[in-house]
């Protein structure tokens, strides 16, 4: 009798540890030595566990991204990475979009993507620890978290993007815009994705983060004085009559002034950061989900 009890205990202990191993494999490796997080517990509840596990995975991923951004202020290039992955979308053919095709040749070798391997390499250790998250989701989460980390809006995020396989026909090199062209070109590019003029203006506010690099685009310098802070200063700067000589203004930035409605929105965002955050957030969600069926 005593033997039976003992062996039952051993068997159930073995089963329990196998279950823990399986759950760990499912949710990805744990970050350092943290106690079992909510999603581990959630995973033991069978129904509605997928959503809970994902919530747990999201907070674990965000924790890793926070650690990365504290160590390396790479938030701007993460926003650019996510944009260049999703910004290939063509609504007519349904091709392109946030499918992580950017990490493959020839797409990563397109001129517009110069320098973006830096961002992908920084995310690779996180992908290794979270094998269940797609690259496409990771790139988009890295971007929304970068914006939040930099003081910007808390943009809603959901998982569910599928990574392109090598079999996907590569997106042509001309899907992303040129920096030296004005409004008609911007419209060609953004209308192809399904955006309107107001959304072009809001999304342009992403240049509040980061800078251009001589060895990447050939341009040089930041758009604002604090390029690691997400605020409305991009609009404040481009509405100044006398440009600050220390700051960058591309043709495509000034293109927003070509149209009276766009110009009015630029002025509105320069005066009202909350309005910018609200509109930016909506446009960013749309950008991050182009062509994705969840
Ligand atoms: C960098 C220009 C997000 N954008 C950036 C560079 C250039 C442009 C410099 C690259 C480098 O040298 O490192 C030249 N990018 C463009 C232009 C277009 C474009 C003209 C035309 C549409 N940009 C952007 C959107 C978003 C960004 C919609 C994100 C939602 N881009 C972005 C960031 C940075 C660049 C955060 O396009 C800084 C990266 C609409 C860094 O610091 O490394 C603004 C708009 O796609 C043009």
CSV table of C-alpha atoms and ligand atoms in Angstrom, one decimal:
chain,number,residue,atom,x,y,z
A,1,UNK,CA,0.0,0.0,0.0
A,2,UNK,CA,2.7,2.4,1.0
A,3,UNK,CA,4.6,1.4,-2.1
A,4,UNK,CA,1.6,2.1,-4.3
A,5,UNK,CA,1.2,5.6,-2.8
A,6,UNK,CA,4.9,6.3,-3.2
A,7,UNK,CA,4.9,5.2,-6.8
A,8,UNK,CA,1.8,7.1,-7.6
A,9,UNK,CA,3.4,10.2,-6.1
A,10,UNK,CA,6.6,9.6,-8.2
A,11,UNK,CA,4.5,9.1,-11.4
A,12,UNK,CA,2.5,12.2,-10.8
A,13,UNK,CA,5.7,14.2,-10.0
A,14,UNK,CA,7.2,13.0,-13.3
A,15,UNK,CA,4.0,13.9,-15.2
A,16,UNK,CA,4.0,17.3,-13.6
A,17,UNK,CA,7.6,18.0,-14.5
A,18,UNK,CA,7.0,16.8,-18.1
A,19,UNK,CA,4.0,19.2,-18.2
A,20,UNK,CA,6.2,22.1,-17.0
A,21,UNK,CA,8.7,21.3,-19.6
A,22,UNK,CA,6.1,21.2,-22.3
A,23,UNK,CA,4.6,24.5,-21.1
A,24,UNK,CA,8.0,26.1,-21.1
A,25,UNK,CA,8.6,25.0,-24.6
A,26,UNK,CA,5.2,26.5,-25.5
A,27,UNK,CA,5.6,29.8,-23.9
A,28,UNK,CA,9.3,30.2,-24.7
A,29,UNK,CA,12.3,30.2,-22.5
A,30,UNK,CA,11.9,32.0,-19.2
A,31,UNK,CA,13.7,35.3,-18.6
A,32,UNK,CA,16.4,34.8,-16.0
A,33,UNK,CA,15.2,33.4,-12.8
A,34,UNK,CA,11.7,34.8,-12.4
A,35,UNK,CA,9.0,33.0,-10.6
A,36,UNK,CA,6.3,31.3,-12.7
A,37,UNK,CA,4.5,34.1,-14.4
A,38,UNK,CA,0.7,34.4,-14.7
A,39,UNK,CA,0.8,32.8,-18.2
A,40,UNK,CA,2.3,29.5,-16.9
A,41,UNK,CA,-0.6,29.2,-14.5
A,42,UNK,CA,-3.0,30.3,-17.3
A,43,UNK,CA,-1.6,27.6,-19.5
A,44,UNK,CA,-2.8,24.9,-17.1
A,45,UNK,CA,-6.3,26.1,-17.7
A,46,UNK,CA,-7.2,24.6,-21.0
A,47,UNK,CA,-10.0,26.8,-22.1
A,48,UNK,CA,-9.2,30.4,-23.2
A,49,UNK,CA,-5.6,29.6,-22.4
A,50,UNK,CA,-4.3,30.8,-25.8
A,51,UNK,CA,-5.3,34.3,-25.2
A,52,UNK,CA,-4.0,34.3,-21.6
A,53,UNK,CA,-0.7,32.7,-22.7
A,54,UNK,CA,-0.3,35.4,-25.3
A,55,UNK,CA,-0.9,38.1,-22.7
A,56,UNK,CA,1.8,36.5,-20.6
A,57,UNK,CA,4.1,36.2,-23.5
A,58,UNK,CA,3.5,39.8,-24.4
A,59,UNK,CA,4.4,41.1,-21.0
A,60,UNK,CA,7.5,38.9,-21.0
A,61,UNK,CA,8.5,40.1,-24.4
A,62,UNK,CA,8.0,43.7,-23.5
A,63,UNK,CA,10.2,43.2,-20.4
A,64,UNK,CA,13.0,42.0,-22.7
A,65,UNK,CA,12.5,44.9,-25.0
A,66,UNK,CA,12.6,47.3,-22.1
A,67,UNK,CA,15.9,45.8,-21.0
A,68,UNK,CA,17.2,46.1,-24.6
A,69,UNK,CA,16.1,49.7,-24.9
A,70,UNK,CA,17.6,50.6,-21.5
A,71,UNK,CA,20.9,49.1,-22.7
A,72,UNK,CA,20.9,50.3,-26.3
A,73,UNK,CA,18.6,53.2,-27.3
A,74,UNK,CA,17.7,51.5,-30.6
A,75,UNK,CA,14.0,52.5,-30.4
A,76,UNK,CA,14.0,54.6,-33.6
A,77,UNK,CA,15.5,51.9,-35.8
A,78,UNK,CA,12.9,49.4,-34.4
A,79,UNK,CA,10.2,51.7,-35.6
A,80,UNK,CA,11.8,52.0,-39.0
A,81,UNK,CA,12.3,48.2,-39.2
A,82,UNK,CA,8.6,47.5,-38.5
A,83,UNK,CA,7.6,50.2,-41.0
A,84,UNK,CA,9.8,48.9,-43.8
A,85,UNK,CA,8.4,45.4,-43.2
A,86,UNK,CA,4.8,46.4,-43.3
A,87,UNK,CA,5.2,49.2,-45.8
A,88,UNK,CA,5.6,46.9,-48.7
A,89,UNK,CA,1.9,46.1,-48.7
A,90,UNK,CA,-0.2,46.4,-51.9
A,91,UNK,CA,-3.9,46.3,-51.3
A,92,UNK,CA,-4.7,45.2,-54.9
A,93,UNK,CA,-2.7,42.1,-54.9
A,94,UNK,CA,-2.6,41.5,-51.1
A,95,UNK,CA,1.1,41.0,-51.3
A,96,UNK,CA,3.7,42.4,-48.9
A,97,UNK,CA,2.8,43.7,-45.5
A,98,UNK,CA,4.1,42.7,-42.0
A,99,UNK,CA,5.2,39.2,-42.8
A,100,UNK,CA,8.9,39.5,-41.9
A,101,UNK,CA,9.9,39.2,-45.5
A,102,UNK,CA,12.3,42.0,-44.8
A,103,UNK,CA,14.8,39.6,-43.3
A,104,UNK,CA,15.1,37.7,-46.6
A,105,UNK,CA,17.2,38.4,-49.7
A,106,UNK,CA,16.6,40.3,-51.9
A,107,UNK,CA,14.3,42.5,-49.7
A,108,UNK,CA,16.9,43.2,-47.0
A,109,UNK,CA,19.3,44.3,-49.8
A,110,UNK,CA,17.0,46.9,-51.2
A,111,UNK,CA,18.5,50.4,-50.8
A,112,UNK,CA,15.6,51.6,-48.7
A,113,UNK,CA,16.5,49.0,-46.1
A,114,UNK,CA,20.1,49.9,-45.6
A,115,UNK,CA,21.1,49.5,-42.0
A,116,UNK,CA,18.1,47.4,-40.9
A,117,UNK,CA,20.1,44.3,-40.2
A,118,UNK,CA,21.3,46.1,-37.1
A,119,UNK,CA,17.8,46.1,-35.8
A,120,UNK,CA,17.1,42.5,-36.7
A,121,UNK,CA,20.4,41.3,-35.1
A,122,UNK,CA,19.4,43.1,-31.8
A,123,UNK,CA,16.1,41.2,-31.8
A,124,UNK,CA,17.5,37.8,-32.7
A,125,UNK,CA,18.4,36.8,-29.1
A,126,UNK,CA,14.8,37.6,-28.0
A,127,UNK,CA,13.4,35.5,-30.9
A,128,UNK,CA,15.7,32.6,-29.8
A,129,UNK,CA,14.2,32.7,-26.3
A,130,UNK,CA,10.6,33.0,-27.6
A,131,UNK,CA,10.5,30.6,-30.5
A,132,UNK,CA,6.7,30.7,-30.6
A,133,UNK,CA,6.5,34.4,-31.5
A,134,UNK,CA,6.7,35.0,-35.2
A,135,UNK,CA,9.4,37.4,-36.5
A,136,UNK,CA,6.6,39.4,-38.0
A,137,UNK,CA,4.9,39.9,-34.6
A,138,UNK,CA,8.2,40.5,-32.9
A,139,UNK,CA,9.2,43.3,-35.3
A,140,UNK,CA,5.8,45.0,-34.8
A,141,UNK,CA,5.8,44.6,-31.1
A,142,UNK,CA,9.4,46.0,-30.9
A,143,UNK,CA,8.1,49.1,-32.7
A,144,UNK,CA,5.0,49.7,-30.6
A,145,UNK,CA,7.0,49.1,-27.4
A,146,UNK,CA,9.7,51.4,-28.6
A,147,UNK,CA,7.1,54.2,-29.1
A,148,UNK,CA,5.7,53.6,-25.6
A,149,UNK,CA,9.2,53.4,-24.1
A,150,UNK,CA,10.1,56.7,-25.7
A,151,UNK,CA,7.1,58.5,-24.1
A,152,UNK,CA,4.6,58.0,-27.0
A,153,UNK,CA,1.1,56.5,-27.1
A,154,UNK,CA,0.4,53.0,-25.8
A,155,UNK,CA,-0.5,51.5,-29.2
A,156,UNK,CA,-2.8,48.5,-29.1
A,157,UNK,CA,-1.0,45.3,-30.2
A,158,UNK,CA,-2.2,41.8,-31.2
A,159,UNK,CA,-0.4,38.7,-32.1
A,160,UNK,CA,-1.2,36.6,-35.2
A,161,UNK,CA,1.1,37.7,-38.1
A,162,UNK,CA,2.6,34.8,-40.0
A,163,UNK,CA,6.1,34.8,-41.3
A,164,UNK,CA,6.7,34.7,-45.0
A,165,UNK,CA,8.5,31.6,-46.3
A,166,UNK,CA,11.2,31.6,-48.9
A,167,UNK,CA,8.6,30.6,-51.4
A,168,UNK,CA,6.8,34.0,-51.2
A,169,UNK,CA,7.5,36.1,-54.3
A,170,UNK,CA,9.9,38.8,-53.2
A,171,UNK,CA,8.4,42.3,-53.0
A,172,UNK,CA,9.8,44.6,-55.6
A,173,UNK,CA,12.3,47.2,-54.6
A,174,UNK,CA,10.1,50.2,-55.4
A,175,UNK,CA,7.4,49.6,-52.7
A,176,UNK,CA,9.0,52.0,-50.2
A,177,UNK,CA,9.2,55.7,-50.8
A,178,UNK,CA,12.1,57.9,-51.7
A,179,UNK,CA,13.1,60.7,-49.4
A,180,UNK,CA,13.6,63.2,-52.1
A,181,UNK,CA,10.2,63.3,-53.6
A,182,UNK,CA,7.1,65.3,-52.7
A,183,UNK,CA,3.4,64.7,-52.2
A,184,UNK,CA,2.4,62.9,-55.4
A,185,UNK,CA,5.0,60.2,-54.7
A,186,UNK,CA,4.0,59.9,-51.0
A,187,UNK,CA,0.4,59.5,-52.2
A,188,UNK,CA,1.3,56.8,-54.7
A,189,UNK,CA,3.0,54.8,-52.0
A,190,UNK,CA,0.5,55.3,-49.1
A,191,UNK,CA,-2.6,55.0,-51.2
A,192,UNK,CA,-1.3,51.7,-52.5
A,193,UNK,CA,-1.4,50.5,-48.9
A,194,UNK,CA,-4.9,51.9,-48.3
A,195,UNK,CA,-4.0,55.0,-46.4
A,196,UNK,CA,-5.4,58.5,-46.9
A,197,UNK,CA,-3.8,62.0,-46.6
A,198,UNK,CA,-4.6,62.4,-42.9
A,199,UNK,CA,-3.0,59.1,-42.1
A,200,UNK,CA,0.1,60.1,-44.1
A,201,UNK,CA,0.5,63.2,-42.0
A,202,UNK,CA,0.0,61.3,-38.7
A,203,UNK,CA,2.5,58.6,-39.7
A,204,UNK,CA,5.1,61.1,-40.8
A,205,UNK,CA,5.2,62.2,-37.1
A,206,UNK,CA,7.2,59.0,-36.6
A,207,UNK,CA,10.2,61.1,-37.7
A,208,UNK,CA,10.0,62.6,-34.2
A,209,UNK,CA,12.2,59.6,-33.4
A,210,UNK,CA,15.7,58.9,-34.8
A,211,UNK,CA,17.9,60.3,-37.4
A,212,UNK,CA,19.3,59.8,-40.9
A,213,UNK,CA,22.7,58.2,-41.2
A,214,UNK,CA,25.2,59.1,-44.0
A,215,UNK,CA,26.2,55.5,-44.5
A,216,UNK,CA,22.6,54.3,-44.7
A,217,UNK,CA,20.4,56.8,-46.6
A,218,UNK,CA,23.1,59.4,-47.4
A,219,UNK,CA,21.2,61.9,-45.4
A,220,UNK,CA,22.5,63.1,-42.0
A,221,UNK,CA,21.0,64.3,-38.8
A,222,UNK,CA,17.9,64.1,-36.6
A,223,UNK,CA,14.5,65.7,-37.1
A,224,UNK,CA,14.2,66.9,-33.5
A,225,UNK,CA,16.5,67.8,-30.6
A,226,UNK,CA,15.6,64.8,-28.6
A,227,UNK,CA,15.4,62.0,-31.1
A,228,UNK,CA,14.8,59.3,-28.5
A,229,UNK,CA,11.6,61.0,-27.3
A,230,UNK,CA,8.3,60.4,-29.1
A,231,UNK,CA,6.4,63.6,-28.9
A,232,UNK,CA,5.0,66.2,-31.4
A,233,UNK,CA,8.2,68.1,-31.8
A,234,UNK,CA,8.6,66.9,-35.5
A,235,UNK,CA,5.6,69.0,-36.3
A,236,UNK,CA,6.7,71.9,-34.2
A,237,UNK,CA,10.1,71.9,-36.1
A,238,UNK,CA,8.7,71.7,-39.6
A,239,UNK,CA,6.2,74.5,-39.0
A,240,UNK,CA,9.0,76.9,-38.0
A,241,UNK,CA,9.5,79.5,-40.6
A,242,UNK,CA,13.2,79.5,-40.1
A,243,UNK,CA,14.5,75.9,-40.1
A,244,UNK,CA,16.8,75.0,-37.2
A,245,UNK,CA,20.1,74.4,-39.0
A,246,UNK,CA,21.0,71.6,-36.6
A,247,UNK,CA,17.9,69.6,-37.8
A,248,UNK,CA,17.0,67.6,-40.8
A,249,UNK,CA,14.2,68.4,-43.2
A,250,UNK,CA,13.7,66.0,-46.1
A,251,UNK,CA,11.8,66.9,-49.3
A,252,UNK,CA,9.2,64.3,-48.1
A,253,UNK,CA,8.8,66.1,-44.8
A,254,UNK,CA,8.2,69.4,-46.4
A,255,UNK,CA,5.8,67.7,-48.9
A,256,UNK,CA,3.2,67.7,-46.1
A,257,UNK,CA,3.0,71.5,-46.7
A,258,UNK,CA,2.1,71.0,-50.4
A,259,UNK,CA,-1.6,70.4,-49.6
A,260,UNK,CA,-3.7,72.8,-47.6
A,261,UNK,CA,-5.5,70.0,-45.7
A,262,UNK,CA,-2.3,68.3,-44.8
A,263,UNK,CA,-0.8,71.6,-43.8
A,264,UNK,CA,-3.7,72.2,-41.4
A,265,UNK,CA,-3.2,68.8,-39.8
A,266,UNK,CA,0.5,69.5,-39.4
A,267,UNK,CA,-0.4,72.8,-37.6
A,268,UNK,CA,-3.0,71.0,-35.5
A,269,UNK,CA,-0.5,68.3,-34.4
A,270,UNK,CA,2.2,71.0,-33.7
A,271,UNK,CA,-0.3,72.6,-31.3
A,272,UNK,CA,-2.0,69.6,-29.8
A,273,UNK,CA,0.1,66.6,-28.9
A,274,UNK,CA,-2.8,64.6,-27.6
A,275,UNK,CA,-4.6,64.9,-31.0
A,276,UNK,CA,-1.4,63.7,-32.6
A,277,UNK,CA,-1.0,60.7,-30.3
A,278,UNK,CA,-4.6,59.7,-30.8
A,279,UNK,CA,-4.5,59.8,-34.6
A,280,UNK,CA,-0.9,58.4,-34.8
A,281,UNK,CA,-2.0,55.4,-32.7
A,282,UNK,CA,-4.9,54.5,-35.0
A,283,UNK,CA,-2.8,54.9,-38.1
A,284,UNK,CA,0.0,52.8,-36.6
A,285,UNK,CA,-2.3,50.0,-35.7
A,286,UNK,CA,-3.5,49.9,-39.3
A,287,UNK,CA,0.0,50.0,-40.6
A,288,UNK,CA,1.1,47.2,-38.3
A,289,UNK,CA,-1.8,45.0,-39.5
A,290,UNK,CA,-1.9,45.6,-43.2
A,291,UNK,CA,-3.3,42.5,-44.9
A,292,UNK,CA,-3.2,40.3,-41.8
A,293,UNK,CA,-6.2,38.2,-41.0
A,294,UNK,CA,-6.3,37.5,-37.3
B,1,LIG,C1,14.5,57.0,-40.9
B,1,LIG,C2,12.8,58.8,-45.1
B,1,LIG,C3,10.0,55.7,-39.3
B,1,LIG,N1,13.3,57.8,-42.9
B,1,LIG,C4,14.4,57.6,-42.3
B,1,LIG,C5,15.5,57.9,-43.0
B,1,LIG,C6,15.0,58.4,-44.2
B,1,LIG,C7,13.6,58.4,-44.1
B,1,LIG,C8,16.9,57.8,-42.6
B,1,LIG,C9,17.5,56.4,-42.7
B,1,LIG,C10,18.9,56.4,-42.2
B,1,LIG,O1,19.8,57.0,-42.9
B,1,LIG,O2,19.2,55.8,-41.2
B,1,LIG,C11,15.8,59.0,-45.4
B,1,LIG,N2,11.3,57.0,-45.0
B,1,LIG,C12,11.7,58.2,-45.5
B,1,LIG,C13,10.8,58.7,-46.4
B,1,LIG,C14,9.8,57.9,-46.5
B,1,LIG,C15,10.2,56.8,-45.6
B,1,LIG,C16,10.9,59.9,-47.2
B,1,LIG,C17,8.7,58.1,-47.4
B,1,LIG,C18,7.5,57.8,-47.1
B,1,LIG,N3,9.2,56.8,-41.5
B,1,LIG,C19,8.0,56.9,-42.1
B,1,LIG,C20,7.0,56.2,-41.4
B,1,LIG,C21,7.6,55.7,-40.3
B,1,LIG,C22,9.0,56.1,-40.4
B,1,LIG,C23,5.6,56.0,-41.8
B,1,LIG,C24,7.1,54.8,-39.2
B,1,LIG,C25,5.8,54.7,-38.9
B,1,LIG,N4,12.1,56.4,-40.5
B,1,LIG,C26,11.4,56.1,-39.4
B,1,LIG,C27,12.2,56.3,-38.2
B,1,LIG,C28,13.5,56.7,-38.7
B,1,LIG,C29,13.4,56.7,-40.1
B,1,LIG,C30,11.7,56.2,-36.8
B,1,LIG,O3,7.9,57.5,-43.3
B,1,LIG,C31,14.7,56.9,-37.9
B,1,LIG,C32,15.5,55.6,-37.8
B,1,LIG,C33,6.0,58.8,-43.7
B,1,LIG,C34,16.8,55.7,-37.1
B,1,LIG,O4,17.1,56.6,-36.3
B,1,LIG,O5,17.7,54.8,-37.3
B,1,LIG,C35,7.8,59.6,-42.2
B,1,LIG,C36,7.5,58.8,-43.5
B,1,LIG,O6,9.5,55.8,-45.5
B,1,LIG,C37,8.2,59.4,-44.6
